[in-house]
């Protein structure tokens, strides 16, 4: 994901609507005057509307918003979750492509008219999606504490130290086998946290699904687990901003170490094979509810250097 200036200029130039609203400006450079907040972040207004007929460009008609929520939103999350860059937002071109691919025929060609409000809504959607991993990790770890009767700080610290053995490339909590490397990323703690991704995209029609490995989603799930375990390993009780993962200022520095787990080694081997991805996804989906409609922090120096063997299934 991520957008270039050329790409944004190309799409901003196309942003004309039959109601004569004109979209102008470099989509990434013009900041809205009121600096409104979305989930705690100032969101740039990607360009500005020159209002000719009084329309403000800040909202969608009800029928478009319903289609946005039903079709566009889960598809945006799917694209974000399959990205190689979990801390970026979909580019303007990606949003246009998603819109064209999944929106009802009546709205297929109307993306330029709603480019500004769409990017604002997408920023909110992606931030909420990231936060869902923080919530899930916190909830799952509390369940583990209860199941193992880990009520005091020392007991929790001992337990966490045990499951975090192995460094970022071979954490014990990655594997289902006790003392055996198998079932990678299929443990309850990982699967339940990752399940939030599939909870969010479960209503995508099969013919509209990209069916790509959830690389960014898995990276965010592990990142959320890591930060929660580190929190409790320090004997801290208050949850602080554990749930608000999207506001974590350390993420840009620490995420590359986790994201590298979904890449390749120097031999060109995928660390996670396609067969293992299938198993990871199956484990995560098993936790999806039916739709009604004192450990060292990871740094860039921990990024997998390519000499790691592929993960066992």
mmCIF file of C-alpha atoms in Angstrom:
data_model
loop_
_atom_site.group_PDB
_atom_site.id
_atom_site.type_symbol
_atom_site.label_atom_id
_atom_site.label_comp_id
_atom_site.label_asym_id
_atom_site.label_seq_id
_atom_site.Cartn_x
_atom_site.Cartn_y
_atom_site.Cartn_z
ATOM 1 C CA UNK A 1 0.000 0.000 0.000
ATOM 2 C CA UNK A 2 1.025 3.668 -0.093
ATOM 3 C CA UNK A 3 0.574 6.257 -2.781
ATOM 4 C CA UNK A 4 2.907 8.298 -4.996
ATOM 5 C CA UNK A 5 2.507 11.967 -5.879
ATOM 6 C CA UNK A 6 2.046 11.088 -9.552
ATOM 7 C CA UNK A 7 -0.666 8.621 -8.689
ATOM 8 C CA UNK A 8 -2.491 11.066 -6.445
ATOM 9 C CA UNK A 9 -2.289 13.846 -9.012
ATOM 10 C CA UNK A 10 -3.651 11.527 -11.662
ATOM 11 C CA UNK A 11 -6.630 10.581 -9.553
ATOM 12 C CA UNK A 12 -7.265 14.075 -8.239
ATOM 13 C CA UNK A 13 -7.410 15.320 -11.816
ATOM 14 C CA UNK A 14 -10.135 12.763 -12.527
ATOM 15 C CA UNK A 15 -12.203 13.702 -9.504
ATOM 16 C CA UNK A 16 -15.139 15.342 -11.218
ATOM 17 C CA UNK A 17 -18.774 14.690 -10.424
ATOM 18 C CA UNK A 18 -21.933 15.387 -12.343
ATOM 19 C CA UNK A 19 -23.068 17.767 -9.599
ATOM 20 C CA UNK A 20 -20.118 19.987 -10.616
ATOM 21 C CA UNK A 21 -18.041 19.471 -7.498
ATOM 22 C CA UNK A 22 -14.403 19.794 -8.510
ATOM 23 C CA UNK A 23 -11.650 18.004 -6.639
ATOM 24 C CA UNK A 24 -8.355 19.873 -6.730
ATOM 25 C CA UNK A 25 -4.919 19.802 -5.195
ATOM 26 C CA UNK A 26 -2.289 17.205 -4.502
ATOM 27 C CA UNK A 27 -4.172 14.535 -2.626
ATOM 28 C CA UNK A 28 -1.536 14.085 0.049
ATOM 29 C CA UNK A 29 -0.460 17.644 0.682
ATOM 30 C CA UNK A 30 -3.450 19.799 1.559
ATOM 31 C CA UNK A 31 -4.506 19.712 5.167
ATOM 32 C CA UNK A 32 -8.042 20.457 6.210
ATOM 33 C CA UNK A 33 -8.388 23.664 8.201
ATOM 34 C CA UNK A 34 -10.299 22.269 11.166
ATOM 35 C CA UNK A 35 -7.899 19.410 11.966
ATOM 36 C CA UNK A 36 -10.686 17.149 13.051
ATOM 37 C CA UNK A 37 -9.807 13.956 14.854
ATOM 38 C CA UNK A 38 -10.622 10.423 13.876
ATOM 39 C CA UNK A 39 -9.853 7.818 16.555
ATOM 40 C CA UNK A 40 -7.410 10.206 18.139
ATOM 41 C CA UNK A 41 -5.512 11.111 14.994
ATOM 42 C CA UNK A 42 -5.510 14.263 12.888
ATOM 43 C CA UNK A 43 -6.574 13.150 9.453
ATOM 44 C CA UNK A 44 -5.300 14.997 6.416
ATOM 45 C CA UNK A 45 -7.927 16.009 3.939
ATOM 46 C CA UNK A 46 -6.472 14.601 0.741
ATOM 47 C CA UNK A 47 -7.173 17.580 -1.489
ATOM 48 C CA UNK A 48 -10.078 20.007 -1.329
ATOM 49 C CA UNK A 49 -13.432 20.459 -2.983
ATOM 50 C CA UNK A 50 -14.324 23.642 -4.799
ATOM 51 C CA UNK A 51 -18.013 23.888 -3.974
ATOM 52 C CA UNK A 52 -20.065 25.077 -6.915
ATOM 53 C CA UNK A 53 -23.537 23.901 -5.960
ATOM 54 C CA UNK A 54 -23.336 23.936 -2.168
ATOM 55 C CA UNK A 55 -22.475 20.268 -1.693
ATOM 56 C CA UNK A 56 -19.730 19.955 0.899
ATOM 57 C CA UNK A 57 -18.001 16.733 -0.150
ATOM 58 C CA UNK A 58 -17.904 15.614 3.484
ATOM 59 C CA UNK A 59 -20.608 12.962 3.380
ATOM 60 C CA UNK A 60 -22.224 10.321 1.216
ATOM 61 C CA UNK A 61 -25.868 9.881 0.308
ATOM 62 C CA UNK A 62 -27.522 7.176 2.398
ATOM 63 C CA UNK A 63 -27.590 4.603 -0.392
ATOM 64 C CA UNK A 64 -23.887 5.084 -1.119
ATOM 65 C CA UNK A 65 -22.985 4.875 2.589
ATOM 66 C CA UNK A 66 -24.965 1.652 2.974
ATOM 67 C CA UNK A 67 -23.073 0.139 0.037
ATOM 68 C CA UNK A 68 -19.804 1.494 1.462
ATOM 69 C CA UNK A 69 -20.395 -0.266 4.784
ATOM 70 C CA UNK A 70 -21.654 -3.488 3.257
ATOM 71 C CA UNK A 71 -19.205 -3.983 0.403
ATOM 72 C CA UNK A 72 -16.370 -1.470 0.409
ATOM 73 C CA UNK A 73 -15.399 -1.459 4.089
ATOM 74 C CA UNK A 74 -14.691 -5.214 4.475
ATOM 75 C CA UNK A 75 -12.817 -5.254 1.173
ATOM 76 C CA UNK A 76 -10.610 -2.370 2.329
ATOM 77 C CA UNK A 77 -9.805 -4.360 5.465
ATOM 78 C CA UNK A 78 -8.997 -7.429 3.380
ATOM 79 C CA UNK A 79 -6.586 -5.407 1.234
ATOM 80 C CA UNK A 80 -4.995 -3.825 4.319
ATOM 81 C CA UNK A 81 -4.667 -7.240 5.947
ATOM 82 C CA UNK A 82 -2.926 -8.815 2.963
ATOM 83 C CA UNK A 83 -0.467 -5.953 2.520
ATOM 84 C CA UNK A 84 3.249 -6.229 3.214
ATOM 85 C CA UNK A 85 3.080 -2.917 5.086
ATOM 86 C CA UNK A 86 0.766 -3.158 8.119
ATOM 87 C CA UNK A 87 1.272 0.465 9.174
ATOM 88 C CA UNK A 88 0.285 2.162 5.925
ATOM 89 C CA UNK A 89 -3.114 3.018 4.469
ATOM 90 C CA UNK A 90 -4.416 1.921 1.062
ATOM 91 C CA UNK A 91 -3.366 4.276 -1.708
ATOM 92 C CA UNK A 92 -5.830 6.329 -3.710
ATOM 93 C CA UNK A 93 -5.391 3.951 -6.647
ATOM 94 C CA UNK A 94 -6.046 0.938 -4.431
ATOM 95 C CA UNK A 95 -9.210 2.554 -3.093
ATOM 96 C CA UNK A 96 -10.401 3.298 -6.623
ATOM 97 C CA UNK A 97 -9.680 -0.296 -7.656
ATOM 98 C CA UNK A 98 -11.575 -1.676 -4.654
ATOM 99 C CA UNK A 99 -14.499 0.649 -5.306
ATOM 100 C CA UNK A 100 -14.713 -0.431 -8.949
ATOM 101 C CA UNK A 101 -14.437 -4.107 -8.031
ATOM 102 C CA UNK A 102 -16.963 -4.386 -5.200
ATOM 103 C CA UNK A 103 -19.460 -1.521 -5.257
ATOM 104 C CA UNK A 104 -22.895 -2.037 -6.884
ATOM 105 C CA UNK A 105 -23.156 -1.166 -10.560
ATOM 106 C CA UNK A 106 -24.999 2.083 -9.853
ATOM 107 C CA UNK A 107 -21.943 3.428 -7.996
ATOM 108 C CA UNK A 108 -19.064 1.750 -9.833
ATOM 109 C CA UNK A 109 -17.837 4.887 -11.599
ATOM 110 C CA UNK A 110 -18.534 7.348 -8.800
ATOM 111 C CA UNK A 111 -15.346 6.988 -6.756
ATOM 112 C CA UNK A 112 -13.877 10.368 -7.865
ATOM 113 C CA UNK A 113 -16.935 12.135 -6.465
ATOM 114 C CA UNK A 114 -16.374 10.629 -3.022
ATOM 115 C CA UNK A 115 -12.565 10.368 -2.964
ATOM 116 C CA UNK A 116 -12.122 12.831 -0.099
ATOM 117 C CA UNK A 117 -14.731 11.446 2.262
ATOM 118 C CA UNK A 118 -13.730 7.888 1.329
ATOM 119 C CA UNK A 119 -10.132 8.449 2.407
ATOM 120 C CA UNK A 120 -11.284 9.919 5.706
ATOM 121 C CA UNK A 121 -13.601 6.992 6.347
ATOM 122 C CA UNK A 122 -10.912 4.503 5.334
ATOM 123 C CA UNK A 123 -8.455 6.025 7.828
ATOM 124 C CA UNK A 124 -11.056 5.474 10.532
ATOM 125 C CA UNK A 125 -11.826 1.944 9.333
ATOM 126 C CA UNK A 126 -8.156 0.928 9.266
ATOM 127 C CA UNK A 127 -7.461 2.438 12.693
ATOM 128 C CA UNK A 128 -10.430 0.602 14.201
ATOM 129 C CA UNK A 129 -9.260 -2.608 12.523
ATOM 130 C CA UNK A 130 -5.798 -2.210 14.065
ATOM 131 C CA UNK A 131 -7.348 -1.516 17.455
ATOM 132 C CA UNK A 132 -9.335 -4.750 17.206
ATOM 133 C CA UNK A 133 -6.079 -6.712 17.484
ATOM 134 C CA UNK A 134 -5.147 -4.816 20.633
ATOM 135 C CA UNK A 135 -8.539 -5.603 22.141
ATOM 136 C CA UNK A 136 -8.351 -9.261 21.133
ATOM 137 C CA UNK A 137 -4.834 -9.764 22.496
ATOM 138 C CA UNK A 138 -5.793 -8.205 25.823
ATOM 139 C CA UNK A 139 -8.962 -10.277 26.100
ATOM 140 C CA UNK A 140 -7.212 -13.525 25.148
ATOM 141 C CA UNK A 141 -4.353 -13.011 27.586
ATOM 142 C CA UNK A 142 -6.825 -12.318 30.401
ATOM 143 C CA UNK A 143 -8.546 -15.617 29.578
ATOM 144 C CA UNK A 144 -5.186 -17.406 29.704
ATOM 145 C CA UNK A 145 -4.449 -15.850 33.092
ATOM 146 C CA UNK A 146 -7.801 -17.058 34.414
ATOM 147 C CA UNK A 147 -7.495 -20.563 32.956
ATOM 148 C CA UNK A 148 -4.026 -20.971 34.460
ATOM 149 C CA UNK A 149 -4.999 -19.283 37.745
ATOM 150 C CA UNK A 150 -2.309 -16.646 37.296
ATOM 151 C CA UNK A 151 -3.599 -14.052 39.726
ATOM 152 C CA UNK A 152 -0.438 -12.424 41.066
ATOM 153 C CA UNK A 153 2.275 -10.477 39.282
ATOM 154 C CA UNK A 154 5.084 -12.950 39.893
ATOM 155 C CA UNK A 155 3.126 -15.905 38.562
ATOM 156 C CA UNK A 156 2.254 -13.924 35.452
ATOM 157 C CA UNK A 157 5.844 -12.798 34.932
ATOM 158 C CA UNK A 158 7.093 -16.384 35.185
ATOM 159 C CA UNK A 159 4.480 -17.629 32.732
ATOM 160 C CA UNK A 160 5.148 -14.834 30.239
ATOM 161 C CA UNK A 161 8.920 -15.343 30.416
ATOM 162 C CA UNK A 162 8.346 -18.991 29.521
ATOM 163 C CA UNK A 163 6.090 -18.445 26.518
ATOM 164 C CA UNK A 164 8.272 -15.629 25.157
ATOM 165 C CA UNK A 165 11.404 -17.757 25.015
ATOM 166 C CA UNK A 166 13.072 -18.110 21.653
ATOM 167 C CA UNK A 167 13.305 -14.523 20.480
ATOM 168 C CA UNK A 168 11.050 -12.880 17.926
ATOM 169 C CA UNK A 169 11.653 -15.623 15.335
ATOM 170 C CA UNK A 170 10.788 -18.598 17.551
ATOM 171 C CA UNK A 171 8.549 -17.518 20.414
ATOM 172 C CA UNK A 172 7.196 -20.480 22.341
ATOM 173 C CA UNK A 173 3.648 -19.138 22.090
ATOM 174 C CA UNK A 174 3.805 -19.452 18.286
ATOM 175 C CA UNK A 175 3.713 -23.257 18.441
ATOM 176 C CA UNK A 176 1.032 -25.738 19.487
ATOM 177 C CA UNK A 177 3.530 -28.450 20.416
ATOM 178 C CA UNK A 178 5.059 -28.492 23.894
ATOM 179 C CA UNK A 179 8.802 -28.466 23.345
ATOM 180 C CA UNK A 180 8.197 -29.288 19.680
ATOM 181 C CA UNK A 181 8.152 -26.798 16.819
ATOM 182 C CA UNK A 182 4.843 -27.499 15.117
ATOM 183 C CA UNK A 183 1.498 -25.833 14.603
ATOM 184 C CA UNK A 184 3.098 -22.445 13.944
ATOM 185 C CA UNK A 185 0.768 -19.485 14.621
ATOM 186 C CA UNK A 186 -2.127 -21.853 15.315
ATOM 187 C CA UNK A 187 -2.113 -21.531 19.100
ATOM 188 C CA UNK A 188 -5.205 -20.075 20.783
ATOM 189 C CA UNK A 189 -3.414 -16.833 21.671
ATOM 190 C CA UNK A 190 -2.457 -16.172 18.034
ATOM 191 C CA UNK A 191 -5.531 -17.662 16.384
ATOM 192 C CA UNK A 192 -8.003 -15.788 18.604
ATOM 193 C CA UNK A 193 -6.225 -12.495 18.043
ATOM 194 C CA UNK A 194 -5.963 -13.011 14.284
ATOM 195 C CA UNK A 195 -9.626 -14.046 14.163
ATOM 196 C CA UNK A 196 -10.623 -10.381 14.453
ATOM 197 C CA UNK A 197 -9.427 -9.912 10.894
ATOM 198 C CA UNK A 198 -11.690 -12.668 9.622
ATOM 199 C CA UNK A 199 -14.532 -11.426 11.779
ATOM 200 C CA UNK A 200 -14.274 -8.124 9.919
ATOM 201 C CA UNK A 201 -14.192 -9.595 6.409
ATOM 202 C CA UNK A 202 -16.446 -12.630 6.747
ATOM 203 C CA UNK A 203 -19.272 -11.055 4.748
ATOM 204 C CA UNK A 204 -17.196 -10.603 1.591
ATOM 205 C CA UNK A 205 -18.708 -12.700 -1.176
ATOM 206 C CA UNK A 206 -16.433 -15.520 -2.249
ATOM 207 C CA UNK A 207 -16.163 -14.211 -5.809
ATOM 208 C CA UNK A 208 -15.029 -10.810 -4.493
ATOM 209 C CA UNK A 209 -12.416 -12.130 -2.060
ATOM 210 C CA UNK A 210 -8.741 -11.711 -2.940
ATOM 211 C CA UNK A 211 -7.805 -14.901 -1.081
ATOM 212 C CA UNK A 212 -4.313 -13.607 -0.321
ATOM 213 C CA UNK A 213 -2.285 -14.539 2.782
ATOM 214 C CA UNK A 214 -3.116 -12.162 5.666
ATOM 215 C CA UNK A 215 0.480 -10.996 6.106
ATOM 216 C CA UNK A 216 -0.238 -7.595 7.637
ATOM 217 C CA UNK A 217 -3.068 -8.963 9.771
ATOM 218 C CA UNK A 218 -0.813 -11.669 11.232
ATOM 219 C CA UNK A 219 1.962 -9.133 11.862
ATOM 220 C CA UNK A 220 -0.462 -6.846 13.715
ATOM 221 C CA UNK A 221 -1.843 -9.772 15.720
ATOM 222 C CA UNK A 222 1.643 -10.787 16.870
ATOM 223 C CA UNK A 223 2.602 -7.176 17.531
ATOM 224 C CA UNK A 224 -0.511 -6.771 19.692
ATOM 225 C CA UNK A 225 0.320 -9.939 21.628
ATOM 226 C CA UNK A 226 3.938 -8.882 22.115
ATOM 227 C CA UNK A 227 3.079 -5.454 23.513
ATOM 228 C CA UNK A 228 0.443 -6.924 25.853
ATOM 229 C CA UNK A 229 2.755 -9.634 27.184
ATOM 230 C CA UNK A 230 5.532 -7.091 27.707
ATOM 231 C CA UNK A 231 3.102 -4.880 29.585
ATOM 232 C CA UNK A 232 2.248 -7.629 32.059
ATOM 233 C CA UNK A 233 5.800 -8.954 32.250
ATOM 234 C CA UNK A 234 6.653 -5.610 33.832
ATOM 235 C CA UNK A 235 4.011 -6.164 36.493
ATOM 236 C CA UNK A 236 1.757 -3.408 35.197
ATOM 237 C CA UNK A 237 -1.924 -3.641 36.002
ATOM 238 C CA UNK A 238 -3.514 -0.745 34.130
ATOM 239 C CA UNK A 239 -4.293 -1.533 30.527
ATOM 240 C CA UNK A 240 -3.298 1.958 29.425
ATOM 241 C CA UNK A 241 -3.435 2.204 25.644
ATOM 242 C CA UNK A 242 -3.141 -1.528 25.004
ATOM 243 C CA UNK A 243 -6.475 -1.515 23.234
ATOM 244 C CA UNK A 244 -5.599 1.551 21.134
ATOM 245 C CA UNK A 245 -2.988 -0.166 19.006
ATOM 246 C CA UNK A 246 -3.444 2.354 16.190
ATOM 247 C CA UNK A 247 -2.016 5.084 18.432
ATOM 248 C CA UNK A 248 1.152 3.181 19.332
ATOM 249 C CA UNK A 249 4.027 5.486 18.422
ATOM 250 C CA UNK A 250 6.526 2.617 18.704
ATOM 251 C CA UNK A 251 4.867 0.627 15.941
ATOM 252 C CA UNK A 252 6.862 2.058 12.997
ATOM 253 C CA UNK A 253 10.090 1.027 14.744
ATOM 254 C CA UNK A 254 8.998 -2.349 16.104
ATOM 255 C CA UNK A 255 6.693 -3.710 13.406
ATOM 256 C CA UNK A 256 9.424 -4.478 10.817
ATOM 257 C CA UNK A 257 10.772 -7.213 13.110
ATOM 258 C CA UNK A 258 7.379 -8.891 13.195
ATOM 259 C CA UNK A 259 6.520 -8.239 9.554
ATOM 260 C CA UNK A 260 9.736 -9.947 8.479
ATOM 261 C CA UNK A 261 8.331 -13.232 9.827
ATOM 262 C CA UNK A 262 5.962 -13.336 6.849
ATOM 263 C CA UNK A 263 8.719 -12.822 4.277
ATOM 264 C CA UNK A 264 11.525 -14.907 2.783
ATOM 265 C CA UNK A 265 14.977 -16.003 3.894
ATOM 266 C CA UNK A 266 18.222 -15.617 1.937
ATOM 267 C CA UNK A 267 17.523 -18.898 0.153
ATOM 268 C CA UNK A 268 14.379 -17.388 -1.305
ATOM 269 C CA UNK A 269 12.174 -19.652 0.791
ATOM 270 C CA UNK A 270 8.903 -18.368 2.179
ATOM 271 C CA UNK A 271 9.084 -18.537 5.963
ATOM 272 C CA UNK A 272 5.383 -19.381 5.890
ATOM 273 C CA UNK A 273 4.489 -21.882 3.173
ATOM 274 C CA UNK A 274 1.155 -21.750 1.366
ATOM 275 C CA UNK A 275 0.092 -24.917 3.177
ATOM 276 C CA UNK A 276 0.964 -23.360 6.532
ATOM 277 C CA UNK A 277 -0.968 -20.213 5.625
ATOM 278 C CA UNK A 278 -4.022 -22.393 5.007
ATOM 279 C CA UNK A 279 -3.658 -23.900 8.472
ATOM 280 C CA UNK A 280 -3.158 -20.501 10.112
ATOM 281 C CA UNK A 281 -6.272 -19.140 8.416
ATOM 282 C CA UNK A 282 -8.310 -22.217 9.366
ATOM 283 C CA UNK A 283 -7.253 -21.884 13.010
ATOM 284 C CA UNK A 284 -8.168 -18.192 13.057
ATOM 285 C CA UNK A 285 -11.532 -18.730 11.383
ATOM 286 C CA UNK A 286 -12.428 -21.371 13.975
ATOM 287 C CA UNK A 287 -12.754 -18.518 16.498
ATOM 288 C CA UNK A 288 -14.917 -16.269 14.318
ATOM 289 C CA UNK A 289 -18.426 -15.667 15.565
ATOM 290 C CA UNK A 290 -21.112 -16.207 12.918
ATOM 291 C CA UNK A 291 -22.142 -13.056 11.136
ATOM 292 C CA UNK A 292 -25.512 -11.513 11.953
ATOM 293 C CA UNK A 293 -25.317 -9.765 8.609
ATOM 294 C CA UNK A 294 10.448 -7.096 31.494
ATOM 295 C CA UNK A 295 11.039 -8.576 27.928
ATOM 296 C CA UNK A 296 13.258 -6.587 25.546
ATOM 297 C CA UNK A 297 11.370 -4.650 22.904
ATOM 298 C CA UNK A 298 11.820 -5.610 19.275
ATOM 299 C CA UNK A 299 13.772 -3.168 17.135
ATOM 300 C CA UNK A 300 14.787 -3.011 13.517
ATOM 301 C CA UNK A 301 17.864 -4.969 14.527
ATOM 302 C CA UNK A 302 15.619 -7.951 15.203
ATOM 303 C CA UNK A 303 14.362 -8.139 11.632
ATOM 304 C CA UNK A 304 14.811 -11.641 10.255
ATOM 305 C CA UNK A 305 18.160 -11.524 8.473
ATOM 306 C CA UNK A 306 17.320 -14.218 5.984
ATOM 307 C CA UNK A 307 19.123 -17.081 7.715
ATOM 308 C CA UNK A 308 16.021 -18.333 9.502
ATOM 309 C CA UNK A 309 14.575 -21.643 8.349
ATOM 310 C CA UNK A 310 10.950 -21.741 7.191
ATOM 311 C CA UNK A 311 8.424 -22.214 9.976
ATOM 312 C CA UNK A 312 7.247 -25.790 10.695
ATOM 313 C CA UNK A 313 3.617 -26.598 10.046
#
